[in-house]
PDB file of C-alpha atoms and ligand atoms in Angstrom:
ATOM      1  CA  UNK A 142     -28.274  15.227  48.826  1.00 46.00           C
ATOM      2  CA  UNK A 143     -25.106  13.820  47.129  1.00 57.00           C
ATOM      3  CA  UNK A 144     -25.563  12.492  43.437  1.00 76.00           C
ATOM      4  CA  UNK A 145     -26.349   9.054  43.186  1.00 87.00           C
ATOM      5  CA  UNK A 146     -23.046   7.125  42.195  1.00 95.00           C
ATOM      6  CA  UNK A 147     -22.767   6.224  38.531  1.00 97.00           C
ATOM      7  CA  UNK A 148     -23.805   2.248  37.969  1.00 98.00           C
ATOM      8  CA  UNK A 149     -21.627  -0.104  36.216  1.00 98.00           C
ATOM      9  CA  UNK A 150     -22.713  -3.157  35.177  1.00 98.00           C
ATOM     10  CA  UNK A 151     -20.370  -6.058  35.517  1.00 98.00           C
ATOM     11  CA  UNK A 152     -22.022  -9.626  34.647  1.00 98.00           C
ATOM     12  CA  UNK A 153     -25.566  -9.184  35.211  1.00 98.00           C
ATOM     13  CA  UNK A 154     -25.050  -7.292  38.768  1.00 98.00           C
ATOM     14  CA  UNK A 155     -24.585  -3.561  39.003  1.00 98.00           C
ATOM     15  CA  UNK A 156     -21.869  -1.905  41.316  1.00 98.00           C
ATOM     16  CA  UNK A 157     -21.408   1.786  42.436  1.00 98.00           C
ATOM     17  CA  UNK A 158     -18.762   3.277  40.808  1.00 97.00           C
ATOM     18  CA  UNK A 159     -16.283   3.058  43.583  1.00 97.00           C
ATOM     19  CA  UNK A 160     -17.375  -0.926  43.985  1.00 98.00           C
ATOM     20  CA  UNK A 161     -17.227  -1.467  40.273  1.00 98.00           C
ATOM     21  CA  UNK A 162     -13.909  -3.640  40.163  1.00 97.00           C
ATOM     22  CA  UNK A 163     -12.484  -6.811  38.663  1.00 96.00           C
ATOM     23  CA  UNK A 164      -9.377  -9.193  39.059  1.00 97.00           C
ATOM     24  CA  UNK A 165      -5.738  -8.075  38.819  1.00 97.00           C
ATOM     25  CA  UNK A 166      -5.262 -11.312  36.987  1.00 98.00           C
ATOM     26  CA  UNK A 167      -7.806 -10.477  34.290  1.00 98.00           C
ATOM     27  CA  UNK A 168      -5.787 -10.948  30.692  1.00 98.00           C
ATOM     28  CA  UNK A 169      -8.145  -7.756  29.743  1.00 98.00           C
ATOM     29  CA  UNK A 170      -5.555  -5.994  32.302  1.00 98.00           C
ATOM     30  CA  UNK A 171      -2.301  -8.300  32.084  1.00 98.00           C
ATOM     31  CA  UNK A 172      -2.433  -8.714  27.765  1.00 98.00           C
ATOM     32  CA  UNK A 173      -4.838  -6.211  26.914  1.00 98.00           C
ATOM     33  CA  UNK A 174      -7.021  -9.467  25.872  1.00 98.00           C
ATOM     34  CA  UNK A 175     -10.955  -9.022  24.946  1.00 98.00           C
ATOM     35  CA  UNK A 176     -12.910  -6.265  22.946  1.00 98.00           C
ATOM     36  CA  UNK A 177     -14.740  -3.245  23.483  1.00 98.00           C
ATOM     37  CA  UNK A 178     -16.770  -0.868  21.633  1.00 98.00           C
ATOM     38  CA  UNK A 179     -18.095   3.002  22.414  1.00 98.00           C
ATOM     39  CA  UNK A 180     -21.256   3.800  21.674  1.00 98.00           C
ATOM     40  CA  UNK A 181     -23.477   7.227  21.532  1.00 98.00           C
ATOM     41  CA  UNK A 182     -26.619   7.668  23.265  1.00 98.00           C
ATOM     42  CA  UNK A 183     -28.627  10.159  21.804  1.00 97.00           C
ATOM     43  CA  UNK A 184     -32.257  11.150  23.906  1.00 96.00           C
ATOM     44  CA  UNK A 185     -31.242   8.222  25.972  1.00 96.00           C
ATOM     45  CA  UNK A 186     -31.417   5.455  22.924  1.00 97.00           C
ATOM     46  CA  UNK A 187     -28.032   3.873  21.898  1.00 98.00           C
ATOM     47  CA  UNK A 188     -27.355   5.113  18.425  1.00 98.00           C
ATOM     48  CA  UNK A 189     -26.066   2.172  16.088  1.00 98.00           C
ATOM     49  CA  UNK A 190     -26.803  -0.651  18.690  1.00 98.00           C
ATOM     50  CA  UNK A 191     -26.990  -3.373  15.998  1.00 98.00           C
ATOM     51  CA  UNK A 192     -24.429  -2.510  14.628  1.00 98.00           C
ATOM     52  CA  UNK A 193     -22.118  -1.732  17.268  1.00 98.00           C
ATOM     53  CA  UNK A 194     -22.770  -4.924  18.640  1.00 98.00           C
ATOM     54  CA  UNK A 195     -22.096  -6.988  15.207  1.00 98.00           C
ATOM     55  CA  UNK A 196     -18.612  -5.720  15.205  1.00 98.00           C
ATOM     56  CA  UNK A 197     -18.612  -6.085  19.084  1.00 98.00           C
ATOM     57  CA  UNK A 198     -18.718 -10.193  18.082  1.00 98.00           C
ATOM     58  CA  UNK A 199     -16.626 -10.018  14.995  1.00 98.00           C
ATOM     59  CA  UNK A 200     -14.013  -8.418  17.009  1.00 98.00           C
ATOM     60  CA  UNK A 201     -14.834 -11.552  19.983  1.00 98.00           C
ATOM     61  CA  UNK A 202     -14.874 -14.244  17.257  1.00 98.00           C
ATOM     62  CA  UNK A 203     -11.634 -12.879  15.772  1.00 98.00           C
ATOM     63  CA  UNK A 204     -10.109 -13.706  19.140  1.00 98.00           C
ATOM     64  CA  UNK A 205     -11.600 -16.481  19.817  1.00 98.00           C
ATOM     65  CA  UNK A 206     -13.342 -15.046  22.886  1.00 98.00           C
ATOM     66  CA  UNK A 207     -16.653 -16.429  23.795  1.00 98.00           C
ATOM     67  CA  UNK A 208     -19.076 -14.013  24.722  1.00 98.00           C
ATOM     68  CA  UNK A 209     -21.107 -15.438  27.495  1.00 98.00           C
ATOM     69  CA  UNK A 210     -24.390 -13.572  26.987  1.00 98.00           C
ATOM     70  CA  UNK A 211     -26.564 -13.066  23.685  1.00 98.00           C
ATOM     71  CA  UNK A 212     -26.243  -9.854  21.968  1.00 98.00           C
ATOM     72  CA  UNK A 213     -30.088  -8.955  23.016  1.00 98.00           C
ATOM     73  CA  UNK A 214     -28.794  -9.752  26.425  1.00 98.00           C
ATOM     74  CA  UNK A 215     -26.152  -7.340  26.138  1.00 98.00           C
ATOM     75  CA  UNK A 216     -28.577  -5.109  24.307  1.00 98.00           C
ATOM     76  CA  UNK A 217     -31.337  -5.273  26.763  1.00 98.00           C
ATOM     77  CA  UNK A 218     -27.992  -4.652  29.366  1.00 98.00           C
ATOM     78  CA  UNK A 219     -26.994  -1.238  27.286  1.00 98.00           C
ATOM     79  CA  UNK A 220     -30.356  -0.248  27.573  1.00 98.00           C
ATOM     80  CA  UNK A 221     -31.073  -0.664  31.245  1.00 98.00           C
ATOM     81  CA  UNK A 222     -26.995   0.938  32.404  1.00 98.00           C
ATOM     82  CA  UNK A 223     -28.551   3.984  30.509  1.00 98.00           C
ATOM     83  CA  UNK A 224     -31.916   3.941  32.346  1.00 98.00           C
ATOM     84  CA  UNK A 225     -30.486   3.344  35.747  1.00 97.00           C
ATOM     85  CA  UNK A 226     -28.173   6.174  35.432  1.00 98.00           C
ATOM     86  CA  UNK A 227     -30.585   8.619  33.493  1.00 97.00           C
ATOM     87  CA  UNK A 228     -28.288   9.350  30.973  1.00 97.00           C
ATOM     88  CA  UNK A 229     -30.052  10.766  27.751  1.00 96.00           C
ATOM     89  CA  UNK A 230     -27.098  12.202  25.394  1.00 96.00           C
ATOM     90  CA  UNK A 231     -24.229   9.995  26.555  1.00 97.00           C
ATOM     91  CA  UNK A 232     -21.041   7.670  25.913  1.00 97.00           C
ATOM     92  CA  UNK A 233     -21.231   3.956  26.704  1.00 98.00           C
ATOM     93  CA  UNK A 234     -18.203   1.684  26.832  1.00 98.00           C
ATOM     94  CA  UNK A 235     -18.832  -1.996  26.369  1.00 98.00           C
ATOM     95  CA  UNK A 236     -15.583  -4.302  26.955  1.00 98.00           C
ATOM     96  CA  UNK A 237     -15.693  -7.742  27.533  1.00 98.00           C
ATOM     97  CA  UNK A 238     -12.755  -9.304  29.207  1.00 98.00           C
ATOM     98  CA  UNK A 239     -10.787 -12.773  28.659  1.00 98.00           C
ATOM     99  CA  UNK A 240     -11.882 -12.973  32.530  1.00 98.00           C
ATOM    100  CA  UNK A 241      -9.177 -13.756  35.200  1.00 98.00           C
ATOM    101  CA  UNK A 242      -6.034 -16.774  34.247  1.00 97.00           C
ATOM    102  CA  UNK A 243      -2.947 -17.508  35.574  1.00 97.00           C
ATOM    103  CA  UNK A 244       0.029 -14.982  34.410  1.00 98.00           C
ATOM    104  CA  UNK A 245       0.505 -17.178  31.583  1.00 97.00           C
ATOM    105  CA  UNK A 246      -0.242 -16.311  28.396  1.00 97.00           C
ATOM    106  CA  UNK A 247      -2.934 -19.234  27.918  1.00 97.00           C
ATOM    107  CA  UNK A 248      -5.888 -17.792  27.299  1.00 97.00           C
ATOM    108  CA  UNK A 249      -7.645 -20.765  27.959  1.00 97.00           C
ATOM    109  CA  UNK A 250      -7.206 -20.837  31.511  1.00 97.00           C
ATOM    110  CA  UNK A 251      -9.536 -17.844  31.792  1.00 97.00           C
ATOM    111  CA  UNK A 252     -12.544 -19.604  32.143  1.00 86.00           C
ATOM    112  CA  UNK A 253     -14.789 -16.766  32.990  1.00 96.00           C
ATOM    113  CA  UNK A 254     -14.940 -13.401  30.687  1.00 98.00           C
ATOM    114  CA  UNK A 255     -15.882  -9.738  32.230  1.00 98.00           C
ATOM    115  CA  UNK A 256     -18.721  -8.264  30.803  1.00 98.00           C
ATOM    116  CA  UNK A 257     -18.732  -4.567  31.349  1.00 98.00           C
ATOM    117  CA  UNK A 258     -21.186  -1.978  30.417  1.00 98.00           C
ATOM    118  CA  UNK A 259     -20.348   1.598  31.672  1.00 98.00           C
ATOM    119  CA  UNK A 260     -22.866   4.555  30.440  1.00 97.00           C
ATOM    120  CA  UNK A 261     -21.611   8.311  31.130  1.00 96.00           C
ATOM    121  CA  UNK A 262     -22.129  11.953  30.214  1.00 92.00           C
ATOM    122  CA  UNK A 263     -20.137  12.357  27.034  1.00 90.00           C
ATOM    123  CA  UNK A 264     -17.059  15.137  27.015  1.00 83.00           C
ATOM    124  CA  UNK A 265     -17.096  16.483  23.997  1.00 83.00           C
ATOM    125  CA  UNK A 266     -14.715  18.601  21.450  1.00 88.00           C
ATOM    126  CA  UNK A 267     -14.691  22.351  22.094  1.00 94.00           C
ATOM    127  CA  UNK A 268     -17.241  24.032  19.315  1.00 95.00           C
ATOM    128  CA  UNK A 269     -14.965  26.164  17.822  1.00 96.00           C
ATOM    129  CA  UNK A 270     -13.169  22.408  15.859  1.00 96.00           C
ATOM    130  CA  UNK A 271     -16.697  22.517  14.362  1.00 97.00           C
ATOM    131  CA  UNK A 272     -16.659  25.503  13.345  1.00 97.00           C
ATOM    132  CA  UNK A 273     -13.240  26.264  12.648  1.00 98.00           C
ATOM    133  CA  UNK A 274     -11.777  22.596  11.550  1.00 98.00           C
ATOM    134  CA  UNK A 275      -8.889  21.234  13.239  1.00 98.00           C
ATOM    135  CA  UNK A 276      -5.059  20.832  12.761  1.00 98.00           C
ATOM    136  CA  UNK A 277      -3.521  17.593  12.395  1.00 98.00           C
ATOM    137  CA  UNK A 278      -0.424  15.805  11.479  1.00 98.00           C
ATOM    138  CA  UNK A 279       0.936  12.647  10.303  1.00 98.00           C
ATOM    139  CA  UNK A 280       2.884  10.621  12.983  1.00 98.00           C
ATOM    140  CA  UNK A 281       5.378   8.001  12.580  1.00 98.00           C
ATOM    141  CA  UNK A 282       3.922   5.300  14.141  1.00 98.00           C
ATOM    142  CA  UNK A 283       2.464   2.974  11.263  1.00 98.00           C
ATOM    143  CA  UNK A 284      -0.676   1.759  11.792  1.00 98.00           C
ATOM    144  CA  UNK A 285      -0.788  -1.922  13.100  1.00 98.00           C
ATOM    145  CA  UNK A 286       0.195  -4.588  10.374  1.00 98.00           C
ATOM    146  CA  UNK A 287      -3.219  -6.119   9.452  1.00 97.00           C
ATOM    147  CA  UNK A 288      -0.888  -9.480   9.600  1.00 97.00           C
ATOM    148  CA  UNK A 289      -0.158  -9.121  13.197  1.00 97.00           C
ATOM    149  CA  UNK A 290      -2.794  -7.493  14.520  1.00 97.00           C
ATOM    150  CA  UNK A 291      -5.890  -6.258  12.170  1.00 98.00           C
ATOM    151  CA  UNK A 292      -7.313  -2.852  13.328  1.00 98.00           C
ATOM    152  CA  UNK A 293     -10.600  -4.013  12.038  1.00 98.00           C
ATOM    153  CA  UNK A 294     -10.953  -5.551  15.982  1.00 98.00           C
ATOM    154  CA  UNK A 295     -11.343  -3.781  18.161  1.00 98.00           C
ATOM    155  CA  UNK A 296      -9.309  -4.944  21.141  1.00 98.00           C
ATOM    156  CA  UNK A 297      -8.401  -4.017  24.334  1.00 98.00           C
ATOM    157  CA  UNK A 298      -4.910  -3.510  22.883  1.00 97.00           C
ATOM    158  CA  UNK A 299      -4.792   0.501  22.233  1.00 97.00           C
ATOM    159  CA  UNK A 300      -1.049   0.977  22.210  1.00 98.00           C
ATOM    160  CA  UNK A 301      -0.708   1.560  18.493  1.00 98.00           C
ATOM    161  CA  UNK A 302      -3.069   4.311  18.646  1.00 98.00           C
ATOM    162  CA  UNK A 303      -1.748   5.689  21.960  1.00 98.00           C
ATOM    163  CA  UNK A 304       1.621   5.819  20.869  1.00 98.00           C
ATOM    164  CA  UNK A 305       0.626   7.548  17.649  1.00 98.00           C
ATOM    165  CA  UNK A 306      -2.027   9.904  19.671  1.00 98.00           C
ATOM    166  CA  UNK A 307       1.205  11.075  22.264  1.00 98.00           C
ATOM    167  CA  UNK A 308       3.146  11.482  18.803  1.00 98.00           C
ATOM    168  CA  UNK A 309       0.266  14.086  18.069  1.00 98.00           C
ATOM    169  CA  UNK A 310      -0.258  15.612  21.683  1.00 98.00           C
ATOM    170  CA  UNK A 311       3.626  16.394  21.537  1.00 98.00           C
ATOM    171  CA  UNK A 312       3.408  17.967  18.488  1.00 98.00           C
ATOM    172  CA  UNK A 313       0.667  20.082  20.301  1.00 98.00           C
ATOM    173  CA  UNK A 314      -2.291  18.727  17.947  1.00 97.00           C
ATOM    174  CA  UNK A 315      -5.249  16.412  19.367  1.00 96.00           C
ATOM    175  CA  UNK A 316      -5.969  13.864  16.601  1.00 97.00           C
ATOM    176  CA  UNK A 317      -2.687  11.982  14.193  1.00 98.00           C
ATOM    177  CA  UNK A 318      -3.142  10.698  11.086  1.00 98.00           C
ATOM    178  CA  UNK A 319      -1.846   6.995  10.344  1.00 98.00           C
ATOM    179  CA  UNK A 320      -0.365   5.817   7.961  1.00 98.00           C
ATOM    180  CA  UNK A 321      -0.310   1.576   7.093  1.00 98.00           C
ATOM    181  CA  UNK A 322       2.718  -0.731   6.249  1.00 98.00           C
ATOM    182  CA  UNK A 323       2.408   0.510   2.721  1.00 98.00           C
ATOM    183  CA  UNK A 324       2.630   3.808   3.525  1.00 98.00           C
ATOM    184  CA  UNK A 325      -0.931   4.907   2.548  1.00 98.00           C
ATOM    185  CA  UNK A 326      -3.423   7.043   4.636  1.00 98.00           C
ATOM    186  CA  UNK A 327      -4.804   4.298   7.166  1.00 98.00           C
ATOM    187  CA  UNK A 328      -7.329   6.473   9.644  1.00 98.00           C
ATOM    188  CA  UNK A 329      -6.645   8.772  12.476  1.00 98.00           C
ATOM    189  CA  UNK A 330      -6.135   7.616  16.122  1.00 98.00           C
ATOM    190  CA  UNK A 331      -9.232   6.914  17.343  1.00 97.00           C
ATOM    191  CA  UNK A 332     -11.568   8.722  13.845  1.00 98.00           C
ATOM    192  CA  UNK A 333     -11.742   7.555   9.788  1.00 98.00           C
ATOM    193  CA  UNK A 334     -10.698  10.122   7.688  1.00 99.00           C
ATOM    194  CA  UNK A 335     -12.229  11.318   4.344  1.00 99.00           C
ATOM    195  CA  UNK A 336     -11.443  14.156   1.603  1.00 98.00           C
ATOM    196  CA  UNK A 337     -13.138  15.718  -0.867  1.00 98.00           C
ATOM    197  CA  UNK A 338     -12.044  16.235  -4.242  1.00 98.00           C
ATOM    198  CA  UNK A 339     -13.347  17.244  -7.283  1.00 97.00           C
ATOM    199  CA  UNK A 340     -17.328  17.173  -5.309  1.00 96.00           C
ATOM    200  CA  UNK A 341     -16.041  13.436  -4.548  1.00 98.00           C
ATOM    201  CA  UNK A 342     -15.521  11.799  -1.471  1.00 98.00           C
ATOM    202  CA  UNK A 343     -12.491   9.586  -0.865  1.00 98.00           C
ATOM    203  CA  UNK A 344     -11.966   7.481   2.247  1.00 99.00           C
ATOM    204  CA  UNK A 345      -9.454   4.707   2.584  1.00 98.00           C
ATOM    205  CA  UNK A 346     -10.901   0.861   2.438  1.00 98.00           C
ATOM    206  CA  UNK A 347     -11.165  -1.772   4.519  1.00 96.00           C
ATOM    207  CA  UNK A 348      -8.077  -3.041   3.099  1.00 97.00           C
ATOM    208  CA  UNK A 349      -5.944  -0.120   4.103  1.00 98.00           C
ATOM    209  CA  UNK A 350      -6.236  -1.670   7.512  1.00 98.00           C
ATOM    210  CA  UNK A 351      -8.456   0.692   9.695  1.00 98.00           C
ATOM    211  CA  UNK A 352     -11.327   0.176  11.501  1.00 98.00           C
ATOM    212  CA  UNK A 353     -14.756  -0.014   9.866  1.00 98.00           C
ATOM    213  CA  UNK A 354     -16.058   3.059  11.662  1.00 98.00           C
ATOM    214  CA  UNK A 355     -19.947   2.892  12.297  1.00 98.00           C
ATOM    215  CA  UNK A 356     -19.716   6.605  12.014  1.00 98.00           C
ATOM    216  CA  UNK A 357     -17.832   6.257   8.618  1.00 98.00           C
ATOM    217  CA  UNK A 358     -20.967   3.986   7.295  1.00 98.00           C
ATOM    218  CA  UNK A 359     -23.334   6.258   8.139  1.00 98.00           C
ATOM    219  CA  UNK A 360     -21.918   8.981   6.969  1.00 98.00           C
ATOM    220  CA  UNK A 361     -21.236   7.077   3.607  1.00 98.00           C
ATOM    221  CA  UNK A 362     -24.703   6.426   3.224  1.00 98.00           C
ATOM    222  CA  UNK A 363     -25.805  10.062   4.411  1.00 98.00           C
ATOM    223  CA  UNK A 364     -23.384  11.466   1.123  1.00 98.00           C
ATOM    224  CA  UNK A 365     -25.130   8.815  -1.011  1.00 98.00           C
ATOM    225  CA  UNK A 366     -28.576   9.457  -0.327  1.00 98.00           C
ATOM    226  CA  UNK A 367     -27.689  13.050  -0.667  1.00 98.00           C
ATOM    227  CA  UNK A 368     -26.555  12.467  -4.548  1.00 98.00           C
ATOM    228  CA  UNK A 369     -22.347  12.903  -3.306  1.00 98.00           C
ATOM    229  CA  UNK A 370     -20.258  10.103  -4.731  1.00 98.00           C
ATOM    230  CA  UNK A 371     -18.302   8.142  -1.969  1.00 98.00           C
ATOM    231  CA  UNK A 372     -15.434   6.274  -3.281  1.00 98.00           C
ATOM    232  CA  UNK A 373     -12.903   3.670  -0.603  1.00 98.00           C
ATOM    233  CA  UNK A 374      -9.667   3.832  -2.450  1.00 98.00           C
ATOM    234  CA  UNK A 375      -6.186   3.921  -1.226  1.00 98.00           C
ATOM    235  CA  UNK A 376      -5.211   7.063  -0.405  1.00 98.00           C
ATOM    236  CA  UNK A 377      -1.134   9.011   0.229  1.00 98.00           C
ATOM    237  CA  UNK A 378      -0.155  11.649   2.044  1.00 98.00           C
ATOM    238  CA  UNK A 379      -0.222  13.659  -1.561  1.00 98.00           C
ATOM    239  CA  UNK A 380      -4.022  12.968  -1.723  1.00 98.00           C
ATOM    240  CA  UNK A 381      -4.949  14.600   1.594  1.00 98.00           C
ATOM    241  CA  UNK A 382      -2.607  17.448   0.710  1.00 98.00           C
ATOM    242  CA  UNK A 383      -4.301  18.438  -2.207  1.00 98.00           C
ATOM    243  CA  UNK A 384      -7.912  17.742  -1.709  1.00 98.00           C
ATOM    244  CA  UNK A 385     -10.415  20.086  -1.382  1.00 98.00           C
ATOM    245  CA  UNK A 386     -11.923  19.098   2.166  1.00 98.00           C
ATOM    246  CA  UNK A 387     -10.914  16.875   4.950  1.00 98.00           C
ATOM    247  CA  UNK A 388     -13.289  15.658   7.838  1.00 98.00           C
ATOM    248  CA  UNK A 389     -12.977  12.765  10.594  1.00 98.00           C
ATOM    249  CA  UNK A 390     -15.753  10.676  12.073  1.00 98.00           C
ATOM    250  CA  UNK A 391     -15.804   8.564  14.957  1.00 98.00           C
ATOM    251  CA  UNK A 392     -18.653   7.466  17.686  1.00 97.00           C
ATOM    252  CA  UNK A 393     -17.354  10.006  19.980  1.00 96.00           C
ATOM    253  CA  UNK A 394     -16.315  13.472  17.379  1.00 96.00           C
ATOM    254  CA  UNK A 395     -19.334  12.629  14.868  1.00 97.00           C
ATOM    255  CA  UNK A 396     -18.061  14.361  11.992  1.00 98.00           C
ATOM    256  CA  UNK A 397     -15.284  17.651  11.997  1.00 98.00           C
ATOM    257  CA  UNK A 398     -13.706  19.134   9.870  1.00 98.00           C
ATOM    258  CA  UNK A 399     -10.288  18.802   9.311  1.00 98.00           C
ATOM    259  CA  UNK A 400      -8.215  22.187   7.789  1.00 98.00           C
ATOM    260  CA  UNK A 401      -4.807  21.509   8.264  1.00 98.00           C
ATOM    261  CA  UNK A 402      -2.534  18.483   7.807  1.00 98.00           C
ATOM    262  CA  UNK A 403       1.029  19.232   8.470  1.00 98.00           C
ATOM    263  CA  UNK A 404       1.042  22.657   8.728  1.00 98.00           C
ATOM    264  CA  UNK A 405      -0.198  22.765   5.004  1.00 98.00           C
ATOM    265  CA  UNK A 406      -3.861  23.883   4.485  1.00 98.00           C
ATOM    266  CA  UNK A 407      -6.022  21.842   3.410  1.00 98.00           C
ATOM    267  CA  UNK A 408      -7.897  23.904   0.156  1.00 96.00           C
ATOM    268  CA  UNK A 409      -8.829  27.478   1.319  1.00 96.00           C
ATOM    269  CA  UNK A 410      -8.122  26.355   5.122  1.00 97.00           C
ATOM    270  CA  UNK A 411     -11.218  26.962   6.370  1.00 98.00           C
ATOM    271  CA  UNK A 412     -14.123  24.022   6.732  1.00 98.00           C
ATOM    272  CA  UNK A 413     -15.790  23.037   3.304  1.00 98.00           C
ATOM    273  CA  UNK A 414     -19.524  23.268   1.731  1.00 98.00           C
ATOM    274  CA  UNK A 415     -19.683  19.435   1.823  1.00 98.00           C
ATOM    275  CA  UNK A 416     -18.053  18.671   5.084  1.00 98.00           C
ATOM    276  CA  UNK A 417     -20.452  21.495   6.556  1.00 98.00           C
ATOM    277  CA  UNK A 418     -23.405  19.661   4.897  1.00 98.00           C
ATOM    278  CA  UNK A 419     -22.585  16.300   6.020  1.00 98.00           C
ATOM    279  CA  UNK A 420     -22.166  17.355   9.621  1.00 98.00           C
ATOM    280  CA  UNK A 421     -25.759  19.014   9.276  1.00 98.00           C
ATOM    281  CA  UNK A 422     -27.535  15.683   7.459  1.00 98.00           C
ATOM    282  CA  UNK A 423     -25.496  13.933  10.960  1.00 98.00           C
ATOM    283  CA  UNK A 424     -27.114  16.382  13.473  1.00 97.00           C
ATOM    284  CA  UNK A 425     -30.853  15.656  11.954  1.00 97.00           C
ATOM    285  CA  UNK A 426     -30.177  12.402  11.668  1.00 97.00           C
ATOM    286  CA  UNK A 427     -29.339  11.877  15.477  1.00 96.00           C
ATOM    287  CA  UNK A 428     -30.664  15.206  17.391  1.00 88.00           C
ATOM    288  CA  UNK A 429     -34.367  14.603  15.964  1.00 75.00           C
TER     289      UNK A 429
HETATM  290  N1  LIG B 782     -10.745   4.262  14.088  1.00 52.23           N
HETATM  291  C1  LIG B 782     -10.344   3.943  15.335  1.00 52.23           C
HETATM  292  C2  LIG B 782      -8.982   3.431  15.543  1.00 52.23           C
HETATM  293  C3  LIG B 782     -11.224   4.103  16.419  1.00 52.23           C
HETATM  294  O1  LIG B 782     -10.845   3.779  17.658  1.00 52.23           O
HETATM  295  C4  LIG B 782     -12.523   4.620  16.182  1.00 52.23           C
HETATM  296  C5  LIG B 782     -13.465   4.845  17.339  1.00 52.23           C
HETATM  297  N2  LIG B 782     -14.125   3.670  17.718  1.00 52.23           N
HETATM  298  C6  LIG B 782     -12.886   4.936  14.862  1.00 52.23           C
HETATM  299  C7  LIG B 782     -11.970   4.739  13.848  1.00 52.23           C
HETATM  300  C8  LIG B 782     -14.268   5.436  14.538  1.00 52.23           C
HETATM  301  O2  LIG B 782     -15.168   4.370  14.622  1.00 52.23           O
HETATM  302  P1  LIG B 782     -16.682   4.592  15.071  1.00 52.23           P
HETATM  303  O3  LIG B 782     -17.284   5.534  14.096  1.00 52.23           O
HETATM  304  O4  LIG B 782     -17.283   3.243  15.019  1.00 52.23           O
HETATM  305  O5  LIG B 782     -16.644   5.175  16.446  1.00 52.23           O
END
């Protein structure tokens, strides 16, 4: 017997796969208007829900886009696109939608916004970045002005990151580091970045214009807890070259190590005691 096709929901209803479609004249598709968020579902329970649902609304409010349901609605939706599809360690996509408009730019003649939950198996990175670290570089593409458009939503508009992440795939590396208007160390295309030195842990702020990573918090508070000062502090280029570790987290990559930035090594080039540590305190904390 075939699979059953995945379920996506859309607005309360679900559709197969194939079905699962919305308006060419949805500003989500024309203007890359509305928000989403990725989540983890670990043993079939989405990890961070709260949270990833509080900056699901910040990142709505900041665009003035109404979200039509209540976020134990959408919740209670998250939960039940995962049980319908039996998905236990997964990857759920949440995006809502201005809705459909005219070709205009006025957002307020899209009177009704998409709601989309979409809950799959999860591809993840090959096991050898864990254990070996990976290679990145810095790109030229500077991270979005937080004047024009602040990375701290989370918008349907990717292209920043997607021209920076091509930057990185032509180079022949998978994840690019960022750097802002000021020329510090933003984040990476779609991960936070952090170093180590001197047994400290450095990670750029809020400020530097990146997106506060739910990954990045709990990974702050897992270094805390463990006795490992965190500081957020603006960060150069010369910082991550001479630090003693380098690691990325995001939803999706958790936390790896990172043990080359632009062809320079980052300490002895090989993943460090704390990074290694951290990425253990991560598995507990979501594979038990
Ligand atoms: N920065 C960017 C630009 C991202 O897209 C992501 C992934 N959502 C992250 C950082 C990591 O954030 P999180 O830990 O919430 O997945």
């Amino acid at each position: 017997m075939p699979d059953k096709p995945l379920q996506i929901y859309i607005n309360g209803k679900y559709y197969d796969k194939d079905d699962a479609k919305i308006s060419v004249f949805d500003h989500g598709l024309l203007y890359g208007d509305g928000v989403f968020e990725g989540i983890r579902s670990y043993g079939g329970k989405a990890f961070k829900l709260e949270e990833h649902l509080d900056r699901l609304w910040y990142s709505a409010r900041a665009i003035m886009l109404e979200i039509p349901i209540s976020k134990a609605e959408m919740a209670q939706a998250v939960d039940k696109t995962l049980a319908v599809n039996g998905i236990q360690d997964g990857y759920i996509r949440v995006v809502v939608t201005r809705g459909a408009g005219t070709l205009g730019l006025d957002p307020n003649k899209c009177s009704h916004p998409r709601v989309i939950v979409i809950a799959d198996s999860i591809t993840l990175y090959p096991k050898e970045y864990y254990e070996n670290g990976l290679t990145i570089i810095t790109v030229s593409t500077v991270r979005n002005h937080p004047a024009a458009l602040n990375p701290r939503i989370k918008s349907l508009n990717y292209l920043n990151n997607i021209l920076a992440k091509i930057e990185g795939l032509q180079a022949g590396v998978i994840e690019a580091l960022m750097l802002n208007h000021k020329g510090e160390v933003a984040e990476c295309t779609g991960d936070n970045i952090f170093i180590v030195r001197r047994g400290k842990i450095l990670t750029p702020p809020n400020e530097a214009g990146i997106l506060e990573g739910i990954t990045r918090a709990v990974v702050i508070d897992l270094a805390r807890a463990a006795g490992i000062e965190v500081l957020e502090t603006p960060l150069t280029k010369h910082d991550v070259y001479i630090a003693e570790e380098c690691f990325l987290t995001g939803t999706a990559a958790e936390v790896v190590p990172v043990v080359k930035v632009d062809s320079r090594p980052i300490g002895p080039g090989k993943p460090g005691p704390i990074t290694r540590d951290l990425m253990h305190r991560f598995r507990q904390l979501t594979r038990s």
